[in-house]
Tab-separated table of C-alpha atoms in Angstrom:
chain	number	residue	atom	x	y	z
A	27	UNK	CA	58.241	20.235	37.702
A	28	UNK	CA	56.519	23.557	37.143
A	29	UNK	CA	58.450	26.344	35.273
A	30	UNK	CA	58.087	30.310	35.017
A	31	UNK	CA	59.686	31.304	31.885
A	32	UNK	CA	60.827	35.319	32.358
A	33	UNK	CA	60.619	37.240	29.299
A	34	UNK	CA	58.392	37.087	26.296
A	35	UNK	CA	60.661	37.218	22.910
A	36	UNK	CA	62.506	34.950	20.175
A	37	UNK	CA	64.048	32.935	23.020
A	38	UNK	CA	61.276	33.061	25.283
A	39	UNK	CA	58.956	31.664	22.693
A	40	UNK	CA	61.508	29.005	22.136
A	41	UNK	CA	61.593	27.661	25.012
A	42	UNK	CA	58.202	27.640	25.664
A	43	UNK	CA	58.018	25.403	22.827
A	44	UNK	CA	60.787	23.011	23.609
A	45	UNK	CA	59.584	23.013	27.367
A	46	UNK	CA	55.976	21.380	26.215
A	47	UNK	CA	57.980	18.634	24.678
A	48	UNK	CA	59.881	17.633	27.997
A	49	UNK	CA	58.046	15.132	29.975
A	50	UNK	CA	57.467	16.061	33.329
A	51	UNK	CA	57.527	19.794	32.562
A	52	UNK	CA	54.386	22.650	33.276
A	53	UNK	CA	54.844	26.119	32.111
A	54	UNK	CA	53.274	27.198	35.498
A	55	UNK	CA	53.635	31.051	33.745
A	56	UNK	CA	55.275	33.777	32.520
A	57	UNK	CA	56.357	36.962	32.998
A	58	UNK	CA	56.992	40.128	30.851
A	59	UNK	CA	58.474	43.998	30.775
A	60	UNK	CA	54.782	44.863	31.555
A	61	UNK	CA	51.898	43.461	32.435
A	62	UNK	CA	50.400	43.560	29.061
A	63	UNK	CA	52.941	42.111	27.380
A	64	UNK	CA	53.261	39.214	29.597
A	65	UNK	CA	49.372	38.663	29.211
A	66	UNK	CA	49.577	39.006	25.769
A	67	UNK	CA	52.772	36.241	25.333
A	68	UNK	CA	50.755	33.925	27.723
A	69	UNK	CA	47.816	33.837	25.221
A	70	UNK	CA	49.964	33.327	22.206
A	71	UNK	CA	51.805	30.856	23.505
A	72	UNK	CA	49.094	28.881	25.451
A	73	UNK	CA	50.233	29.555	29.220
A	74	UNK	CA	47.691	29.751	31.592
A	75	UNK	CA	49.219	32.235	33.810
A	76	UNK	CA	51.130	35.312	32.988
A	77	UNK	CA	52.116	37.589	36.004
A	78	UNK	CA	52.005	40.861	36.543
A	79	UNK	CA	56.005	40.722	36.601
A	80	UNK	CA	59.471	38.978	37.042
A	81	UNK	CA	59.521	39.358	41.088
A	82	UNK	CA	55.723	38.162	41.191
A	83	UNK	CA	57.094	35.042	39.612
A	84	UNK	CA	59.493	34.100	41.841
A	85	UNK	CA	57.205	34.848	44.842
A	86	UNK	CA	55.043	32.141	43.719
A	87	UNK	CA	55.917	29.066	45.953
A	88	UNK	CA	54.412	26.827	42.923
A	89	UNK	CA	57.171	27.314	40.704
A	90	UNK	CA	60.272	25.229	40.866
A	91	UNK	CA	62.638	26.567	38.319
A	92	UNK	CA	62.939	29.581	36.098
A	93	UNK	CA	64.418	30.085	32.655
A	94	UNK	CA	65.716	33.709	32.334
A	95	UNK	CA	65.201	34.764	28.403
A	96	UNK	CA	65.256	38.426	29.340
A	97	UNK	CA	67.789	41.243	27.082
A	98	UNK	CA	71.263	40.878	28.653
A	99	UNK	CA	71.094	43.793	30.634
A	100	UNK	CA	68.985	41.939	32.886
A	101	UNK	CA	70.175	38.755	33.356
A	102	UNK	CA	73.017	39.615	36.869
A	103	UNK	CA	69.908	41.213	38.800
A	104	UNK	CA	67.445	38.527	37.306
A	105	UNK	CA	69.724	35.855	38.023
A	106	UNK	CA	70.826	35.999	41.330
A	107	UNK	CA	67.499	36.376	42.494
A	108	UNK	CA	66.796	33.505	41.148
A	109	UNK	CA	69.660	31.758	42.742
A	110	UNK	CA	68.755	33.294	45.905
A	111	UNK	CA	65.309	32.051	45.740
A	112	UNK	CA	66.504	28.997	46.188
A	113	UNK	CA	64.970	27.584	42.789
A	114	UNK	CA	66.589	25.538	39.832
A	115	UNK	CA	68.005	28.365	37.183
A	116	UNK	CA	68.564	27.946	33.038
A	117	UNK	CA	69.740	31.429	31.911
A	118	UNK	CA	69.955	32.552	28.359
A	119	UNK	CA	73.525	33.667	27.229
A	120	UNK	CA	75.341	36.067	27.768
A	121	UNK	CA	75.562	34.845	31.758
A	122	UNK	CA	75.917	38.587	32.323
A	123	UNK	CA	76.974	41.882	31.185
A	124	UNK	CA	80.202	41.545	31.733
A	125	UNK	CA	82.712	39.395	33.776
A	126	UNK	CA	82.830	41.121	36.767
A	127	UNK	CA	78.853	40.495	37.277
A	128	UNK	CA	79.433	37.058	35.692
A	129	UNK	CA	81.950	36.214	38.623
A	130	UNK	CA	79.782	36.805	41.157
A	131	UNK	CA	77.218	34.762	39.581
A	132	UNK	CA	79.692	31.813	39.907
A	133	UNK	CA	80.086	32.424	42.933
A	134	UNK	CA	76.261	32.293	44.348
A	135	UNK	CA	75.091	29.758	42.126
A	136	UNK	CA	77.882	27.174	44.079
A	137	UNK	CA	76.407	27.975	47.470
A	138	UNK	CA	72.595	28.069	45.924
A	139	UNK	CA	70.175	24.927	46.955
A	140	UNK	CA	68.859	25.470	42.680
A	141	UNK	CA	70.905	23.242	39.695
A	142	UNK	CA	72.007	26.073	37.608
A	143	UNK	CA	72.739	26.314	33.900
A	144	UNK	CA	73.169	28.657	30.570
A	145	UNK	CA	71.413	27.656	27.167
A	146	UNK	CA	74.306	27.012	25.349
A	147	UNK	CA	72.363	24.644	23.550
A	148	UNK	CA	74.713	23.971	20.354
A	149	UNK	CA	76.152	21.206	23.011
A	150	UNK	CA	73.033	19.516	22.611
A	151	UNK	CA	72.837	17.921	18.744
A	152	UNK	CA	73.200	14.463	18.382
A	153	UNK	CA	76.239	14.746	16.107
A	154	UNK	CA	77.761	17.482	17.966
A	155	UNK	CA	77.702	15.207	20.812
A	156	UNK	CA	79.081	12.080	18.827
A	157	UNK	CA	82.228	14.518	18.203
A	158	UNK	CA	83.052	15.285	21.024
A	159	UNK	CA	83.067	12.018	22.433
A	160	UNK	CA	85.021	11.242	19.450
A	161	UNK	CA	87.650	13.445	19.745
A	162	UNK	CA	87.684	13.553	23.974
A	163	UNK	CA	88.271	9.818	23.660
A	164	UNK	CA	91.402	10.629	21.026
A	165	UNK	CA	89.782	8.589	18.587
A	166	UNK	CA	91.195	10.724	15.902
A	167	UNK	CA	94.440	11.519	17.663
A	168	UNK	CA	95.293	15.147	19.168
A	169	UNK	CA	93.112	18.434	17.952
A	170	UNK	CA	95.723	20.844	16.222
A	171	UNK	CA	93.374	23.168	14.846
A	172	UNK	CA	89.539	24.165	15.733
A	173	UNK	CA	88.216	26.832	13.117
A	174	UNK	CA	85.166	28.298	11.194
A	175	UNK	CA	82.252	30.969	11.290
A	176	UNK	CA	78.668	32.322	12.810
A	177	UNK	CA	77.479	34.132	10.086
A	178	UNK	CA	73.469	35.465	10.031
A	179	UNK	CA	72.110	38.641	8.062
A	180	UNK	CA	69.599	39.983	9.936
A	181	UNK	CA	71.278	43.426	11.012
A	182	UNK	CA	72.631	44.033	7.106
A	183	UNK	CA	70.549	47.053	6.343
A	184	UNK	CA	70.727	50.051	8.460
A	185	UNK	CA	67.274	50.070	9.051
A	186	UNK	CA	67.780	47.057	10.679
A	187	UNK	CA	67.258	46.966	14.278
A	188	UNK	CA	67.127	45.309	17.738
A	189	UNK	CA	67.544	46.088	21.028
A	190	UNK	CA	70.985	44.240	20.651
A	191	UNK	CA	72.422	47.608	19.171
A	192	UNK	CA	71.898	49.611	22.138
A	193	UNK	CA	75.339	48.913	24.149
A	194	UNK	CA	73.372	50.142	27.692
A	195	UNK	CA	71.217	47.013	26.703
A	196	UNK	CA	73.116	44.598	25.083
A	197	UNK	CA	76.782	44.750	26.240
A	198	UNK	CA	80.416	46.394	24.418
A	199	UNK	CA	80.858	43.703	22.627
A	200	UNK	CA	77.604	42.441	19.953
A	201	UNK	CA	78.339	40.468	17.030
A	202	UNK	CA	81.079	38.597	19.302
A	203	UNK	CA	79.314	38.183	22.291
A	204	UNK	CA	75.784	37.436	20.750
A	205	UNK	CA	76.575	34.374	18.673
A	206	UNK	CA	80.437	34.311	18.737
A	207	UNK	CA	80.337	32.825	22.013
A	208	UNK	CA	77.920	30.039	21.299
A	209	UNK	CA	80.352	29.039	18.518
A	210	UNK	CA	83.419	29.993	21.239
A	211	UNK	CA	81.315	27.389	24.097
A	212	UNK	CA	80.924	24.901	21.097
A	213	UNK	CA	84.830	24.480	20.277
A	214	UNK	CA	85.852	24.320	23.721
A	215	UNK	CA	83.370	21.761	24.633
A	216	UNK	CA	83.988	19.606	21.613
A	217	UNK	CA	88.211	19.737	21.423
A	218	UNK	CA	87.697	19.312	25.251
A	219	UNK	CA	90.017	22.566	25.584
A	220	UNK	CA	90.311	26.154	26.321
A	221	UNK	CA	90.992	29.011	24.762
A	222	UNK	CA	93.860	31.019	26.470
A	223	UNK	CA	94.651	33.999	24.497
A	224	UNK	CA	93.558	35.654	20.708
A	225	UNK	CA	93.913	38.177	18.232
A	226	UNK	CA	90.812	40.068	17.348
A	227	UNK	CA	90.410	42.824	14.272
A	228	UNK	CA	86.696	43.433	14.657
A	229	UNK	CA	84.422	45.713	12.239
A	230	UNK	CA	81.151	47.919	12.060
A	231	UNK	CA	79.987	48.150	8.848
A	232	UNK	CA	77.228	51.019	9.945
A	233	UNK	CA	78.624	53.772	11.860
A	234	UNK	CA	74.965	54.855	12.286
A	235	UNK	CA	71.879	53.506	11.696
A	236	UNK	CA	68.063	54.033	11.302
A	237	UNK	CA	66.390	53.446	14.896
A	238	UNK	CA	62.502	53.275	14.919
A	239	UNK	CA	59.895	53.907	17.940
A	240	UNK	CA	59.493	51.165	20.100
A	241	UNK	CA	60.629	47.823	20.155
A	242	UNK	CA	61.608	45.364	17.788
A	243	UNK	CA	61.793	41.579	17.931
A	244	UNK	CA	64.737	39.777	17.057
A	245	UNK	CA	65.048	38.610	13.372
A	246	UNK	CA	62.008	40.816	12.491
A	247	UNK	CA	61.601	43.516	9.831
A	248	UNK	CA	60.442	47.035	10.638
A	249	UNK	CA	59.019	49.223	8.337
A	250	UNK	CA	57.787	52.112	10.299
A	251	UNK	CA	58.904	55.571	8.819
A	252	UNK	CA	59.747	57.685	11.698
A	253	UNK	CA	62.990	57.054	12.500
A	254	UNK	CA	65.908	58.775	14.251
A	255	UNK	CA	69.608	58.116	13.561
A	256	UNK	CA	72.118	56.941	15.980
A	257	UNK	CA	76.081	55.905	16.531
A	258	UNK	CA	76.837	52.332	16.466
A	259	UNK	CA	79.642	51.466	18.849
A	260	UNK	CA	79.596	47.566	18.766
A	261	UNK	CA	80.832	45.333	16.001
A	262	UNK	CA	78.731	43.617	12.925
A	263	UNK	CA	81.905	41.398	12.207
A	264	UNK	CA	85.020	40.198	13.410
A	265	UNK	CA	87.716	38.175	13.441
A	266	UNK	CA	89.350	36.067	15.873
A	267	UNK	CA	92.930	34.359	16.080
A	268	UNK	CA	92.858	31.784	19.142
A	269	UNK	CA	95.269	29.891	21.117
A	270	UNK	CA	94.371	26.769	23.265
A	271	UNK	CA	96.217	25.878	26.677
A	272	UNK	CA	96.649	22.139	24.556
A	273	UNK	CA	98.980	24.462	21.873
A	274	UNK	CA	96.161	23.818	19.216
A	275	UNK	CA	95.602	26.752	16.803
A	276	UNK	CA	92.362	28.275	16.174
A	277	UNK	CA	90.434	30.967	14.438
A	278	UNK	CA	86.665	32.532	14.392
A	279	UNK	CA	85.457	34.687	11.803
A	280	UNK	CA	81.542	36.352	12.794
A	281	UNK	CA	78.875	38.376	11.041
A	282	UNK	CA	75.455	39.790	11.587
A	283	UNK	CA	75.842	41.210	7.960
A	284	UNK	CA	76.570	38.649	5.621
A	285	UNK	CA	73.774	38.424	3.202
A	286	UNK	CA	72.041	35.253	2.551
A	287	UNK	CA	72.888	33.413	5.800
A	288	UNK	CA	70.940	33.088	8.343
A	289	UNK	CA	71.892	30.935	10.903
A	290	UNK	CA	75.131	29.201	9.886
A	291	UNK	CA	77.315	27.627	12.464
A	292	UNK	CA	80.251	25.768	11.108
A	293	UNK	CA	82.739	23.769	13.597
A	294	UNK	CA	85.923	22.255	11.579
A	295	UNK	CA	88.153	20.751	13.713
A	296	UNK	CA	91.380	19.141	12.371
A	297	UNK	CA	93.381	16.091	14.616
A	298	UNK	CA	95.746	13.707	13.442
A	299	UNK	CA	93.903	11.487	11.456
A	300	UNK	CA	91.038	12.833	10.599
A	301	UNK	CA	88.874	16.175	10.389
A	302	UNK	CA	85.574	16.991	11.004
A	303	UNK	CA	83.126	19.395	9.876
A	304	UNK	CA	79.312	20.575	11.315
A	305	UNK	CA	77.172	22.721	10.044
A	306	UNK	CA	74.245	23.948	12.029
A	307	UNK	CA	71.912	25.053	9.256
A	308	UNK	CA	72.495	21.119	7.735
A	309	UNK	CA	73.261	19.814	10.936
A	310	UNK	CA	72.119	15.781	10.394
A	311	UNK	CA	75.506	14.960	8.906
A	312	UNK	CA	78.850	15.333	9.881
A	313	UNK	CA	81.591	15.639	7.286
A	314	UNK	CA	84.686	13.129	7.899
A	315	UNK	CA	88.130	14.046	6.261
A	316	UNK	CA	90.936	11.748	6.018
A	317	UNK	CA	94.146	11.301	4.069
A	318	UNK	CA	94.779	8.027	3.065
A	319	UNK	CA	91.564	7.078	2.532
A	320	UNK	CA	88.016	8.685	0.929
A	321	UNK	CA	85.747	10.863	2.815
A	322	UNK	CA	82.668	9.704	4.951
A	323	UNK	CA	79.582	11.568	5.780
A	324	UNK	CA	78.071	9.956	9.178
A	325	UNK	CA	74.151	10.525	9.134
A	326	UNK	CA	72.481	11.382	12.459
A	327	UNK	CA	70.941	7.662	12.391
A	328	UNK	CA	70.799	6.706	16.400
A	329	UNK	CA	72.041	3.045	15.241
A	330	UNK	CA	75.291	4.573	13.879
A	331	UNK	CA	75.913	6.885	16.776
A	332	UNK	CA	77.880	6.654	20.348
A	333	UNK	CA	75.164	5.639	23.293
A	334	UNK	CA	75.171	9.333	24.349
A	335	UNK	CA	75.283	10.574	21.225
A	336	UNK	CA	72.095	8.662	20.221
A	337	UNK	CA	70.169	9.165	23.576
A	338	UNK	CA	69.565	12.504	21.986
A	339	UNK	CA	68.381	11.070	18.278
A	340	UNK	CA	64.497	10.945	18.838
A	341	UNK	CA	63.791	9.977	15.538
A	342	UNK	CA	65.117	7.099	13.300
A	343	UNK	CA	67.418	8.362	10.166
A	344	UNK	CA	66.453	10.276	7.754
A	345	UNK	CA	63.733	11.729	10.226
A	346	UNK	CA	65.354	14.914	10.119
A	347	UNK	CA	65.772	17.177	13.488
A	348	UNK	CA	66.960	20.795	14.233
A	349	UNK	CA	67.240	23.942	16.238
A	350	UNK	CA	64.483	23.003	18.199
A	351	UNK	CA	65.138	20.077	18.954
A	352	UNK	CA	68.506	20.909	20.169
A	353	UNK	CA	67.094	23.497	22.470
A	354	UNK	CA	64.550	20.375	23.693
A	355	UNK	CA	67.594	18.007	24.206
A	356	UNK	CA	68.933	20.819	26.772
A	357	UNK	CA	66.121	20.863	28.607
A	358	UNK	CA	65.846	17.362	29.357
A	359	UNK	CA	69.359	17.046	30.345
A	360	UNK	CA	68.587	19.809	32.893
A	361	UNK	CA	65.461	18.544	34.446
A	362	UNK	CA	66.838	14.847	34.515
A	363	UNK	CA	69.802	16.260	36.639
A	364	UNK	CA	67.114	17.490	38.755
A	365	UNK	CA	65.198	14.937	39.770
A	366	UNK	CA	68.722	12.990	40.092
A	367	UNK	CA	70.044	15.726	42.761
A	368	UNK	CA	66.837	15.072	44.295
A	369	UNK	CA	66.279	11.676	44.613
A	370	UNK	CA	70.151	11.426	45.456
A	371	UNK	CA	71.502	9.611	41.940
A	372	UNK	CA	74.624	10.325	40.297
A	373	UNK	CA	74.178	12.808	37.566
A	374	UNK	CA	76.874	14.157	34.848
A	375	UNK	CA	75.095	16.620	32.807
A	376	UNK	CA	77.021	18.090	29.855
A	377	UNK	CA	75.262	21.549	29.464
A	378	UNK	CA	77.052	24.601	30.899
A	379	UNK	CA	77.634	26.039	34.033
A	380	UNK	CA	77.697	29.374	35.034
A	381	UNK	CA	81.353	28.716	35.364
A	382	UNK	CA	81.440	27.837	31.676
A	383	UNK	CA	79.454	31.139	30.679
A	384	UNK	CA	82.155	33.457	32.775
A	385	UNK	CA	84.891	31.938	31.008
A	386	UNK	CA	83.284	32.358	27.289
A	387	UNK	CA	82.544	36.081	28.815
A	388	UNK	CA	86.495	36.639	29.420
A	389	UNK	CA	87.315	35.216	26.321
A	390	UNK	CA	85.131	38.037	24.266
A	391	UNK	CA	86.599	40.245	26.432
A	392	UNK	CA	90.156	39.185	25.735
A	393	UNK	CA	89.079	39.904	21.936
A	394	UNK	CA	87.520	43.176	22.573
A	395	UNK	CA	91.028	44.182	24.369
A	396	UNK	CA	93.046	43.043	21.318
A	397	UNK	CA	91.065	44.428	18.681
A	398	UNK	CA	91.821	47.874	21.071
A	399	UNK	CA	95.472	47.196	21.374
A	400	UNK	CA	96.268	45.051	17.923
A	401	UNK	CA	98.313	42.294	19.660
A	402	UNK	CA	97.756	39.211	21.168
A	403	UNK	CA	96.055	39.664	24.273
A	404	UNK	CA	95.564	36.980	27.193
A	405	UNK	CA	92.234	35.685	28.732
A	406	UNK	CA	92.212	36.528	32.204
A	407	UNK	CA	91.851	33.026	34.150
């Protein structure tokens, strides 16, 4: 299965990485903004080919899917080439811009030959997995409540700065729609449930900031001098009431300024008899609350696990895994359900659809409306 990988960042390095570690898998190439700086991202990352750019890519007869890690501006036009190519599509999240683009993305990628998906890939833990089967299967009784927080720091300073900040680039909506809706995707797919309508009070702690020349990679540090000031009009924080069609209560609180975390992800979710917490920066355990008896702390040991839940364990306990492996987990699920539609097997992948992606993409848009108005505000079905 050869692969073009479109882009050259944080995300596409990442899943150039995880990609080498999927058997079956060639990075047949990649492309960049510019010929240079796909040429240059080939030989740092150890890809033979790097063309000239993304429509060269999909020219190439060679390649059999594509994973789109380009800013979010790109991903409609990017995408449904892809789909109309006719070859197998992972897209980076957001889907699209907004839901408009997003729904017509639905709509091609069900009448496209290609398997289509969106790296959502929080799904793709081995504990994460374990608790949803848990809690799909009503071991623990009915969800009630589904809460907790995305919080990183990297955008704390104003001198901080990404191409995330530029709304022509990266969307209305940044804080929310950047890592709000992996955590939104993550409690939907684990309560099994959807969120239906919220209450969003939303926050930019720099009305301006410091924006140097040229670009700057996600999560890095700048220290160039010349710099010119200009308006922020997307959020660093928010927070986000939600209601589920089950009745279940939820809430959502987000940051890209809270100062000494970088990456944390924390699920609770609360059914009848018992809660659960995950925590993505400590994410081999998997707190277990109950009330009539002590707490438990379940390891991610494969021998301790559910048989799906463990399929994604590659190491014995205590052998700790990650981010990347996460990321590695999603990509096998993808490629398997290849070679299944191929070879004519049944196949029922649990990564996201582009159908999956629009709805997250209402859902932030829902908030942005109700942070606007200050009431509860519906998500458009």
């Amino acid at each position: 299965m050869r692969v073009g990988v479109i882009g050259t960042g944080f995300a596409a390095s990442s899943h150039v990485d995880a990609l080498s570690r999927v058997p079956g898998v060639e990075v047949a190439g990649i492309a960049g903004s510019r010929p240079e700086r796909g040429r240059e991202a080939a030989a740092r990352l150890g890809v033979d080919q790097a063309y000239p750019d993304w429509r060269a890519l999909l020219a190439d007869d060679s390649v059999d899917a594509v994973h789109d890690c380009t800013p979010n501006y790109l991903h409609a036009e990017i995408n449904r080439a892809v789909l109309e190519s006719g070859k197998h599509l992972l897209s980076e999240k957001p889907l699209a811009m907004n839901s408009e683009e997003s729904g017509t993305l639905v709509e091609v990628a069900a009448s496209a030959p290609g398997l289509s998906g969106v790296c959502f890939n929080y799904r793709h833990f081995p504990l994460v997995r374990h608790l949803r089967n848990t809690l799909v299967e009503r071991g623990a009784g009915p969800v009630h409540m589904v809460h907790g927080a995305y919080l990183q720091d990297w955008l704390l300073e104003p001198t901080d700065w990404n191409w995330r900040l530029d709304p022509e680039k990266g969307g209305a909506s940044r804080a929310l729609a950047d890592i709000g809706s992996h955590w939104l995707d993550l409690a939907q797919h684990v309560a099994g449930d959807r969120v239906i309508e919220v209450l969003a009070d939303l926050g930019t702690l720099h009305a301006e900031r410091l924006r140097p020349a040229g670009e700057v990679e996600t999560f890095a540090r700048d220290a160039r001098p010349d710099r010119e000031t200009v308006g922020v009009f997307s959020e660093d924080m928010g927070s986000v009431l939600l209601r589920f069609a089950s009745g279940a209560r939820g809430s959502l609180t987000v940051s890209q300024v809270s100062a000494g975390w970088k990456n944390r992800l924390v699920l609770e979710v609360d059914a009848a008899r018992a809660s659960y917490v995950w925590n993505q920066e400590d994410p081999n355990r998997l707190r277990i609350g109950r009330r009539d008896g002590p707490n438990a702390e379940l390891p991610r040991d494969p021998t301790l696990l559910s048989p799906a839940a463990a399929r994604l364990a590659h190491f014995p306990g205590g052998h700790q895994e990650g981010w990347p492996d996460g990321l590695k987990n999603l990509f096998i699920e993808f490629y398997d359900a290849v070679r299944a539609g191929a070879e004519g097997r049944p196949a029922e992948p649990s990564f996201a659809s582009f159908a999956d992606a629009h709805q997250v993409i209402r859902v932030v848009e829902a908030a942005l409306a109700s942070h606007r108005s200050g009431q509860w505000t519906k998500v458009e079905d």
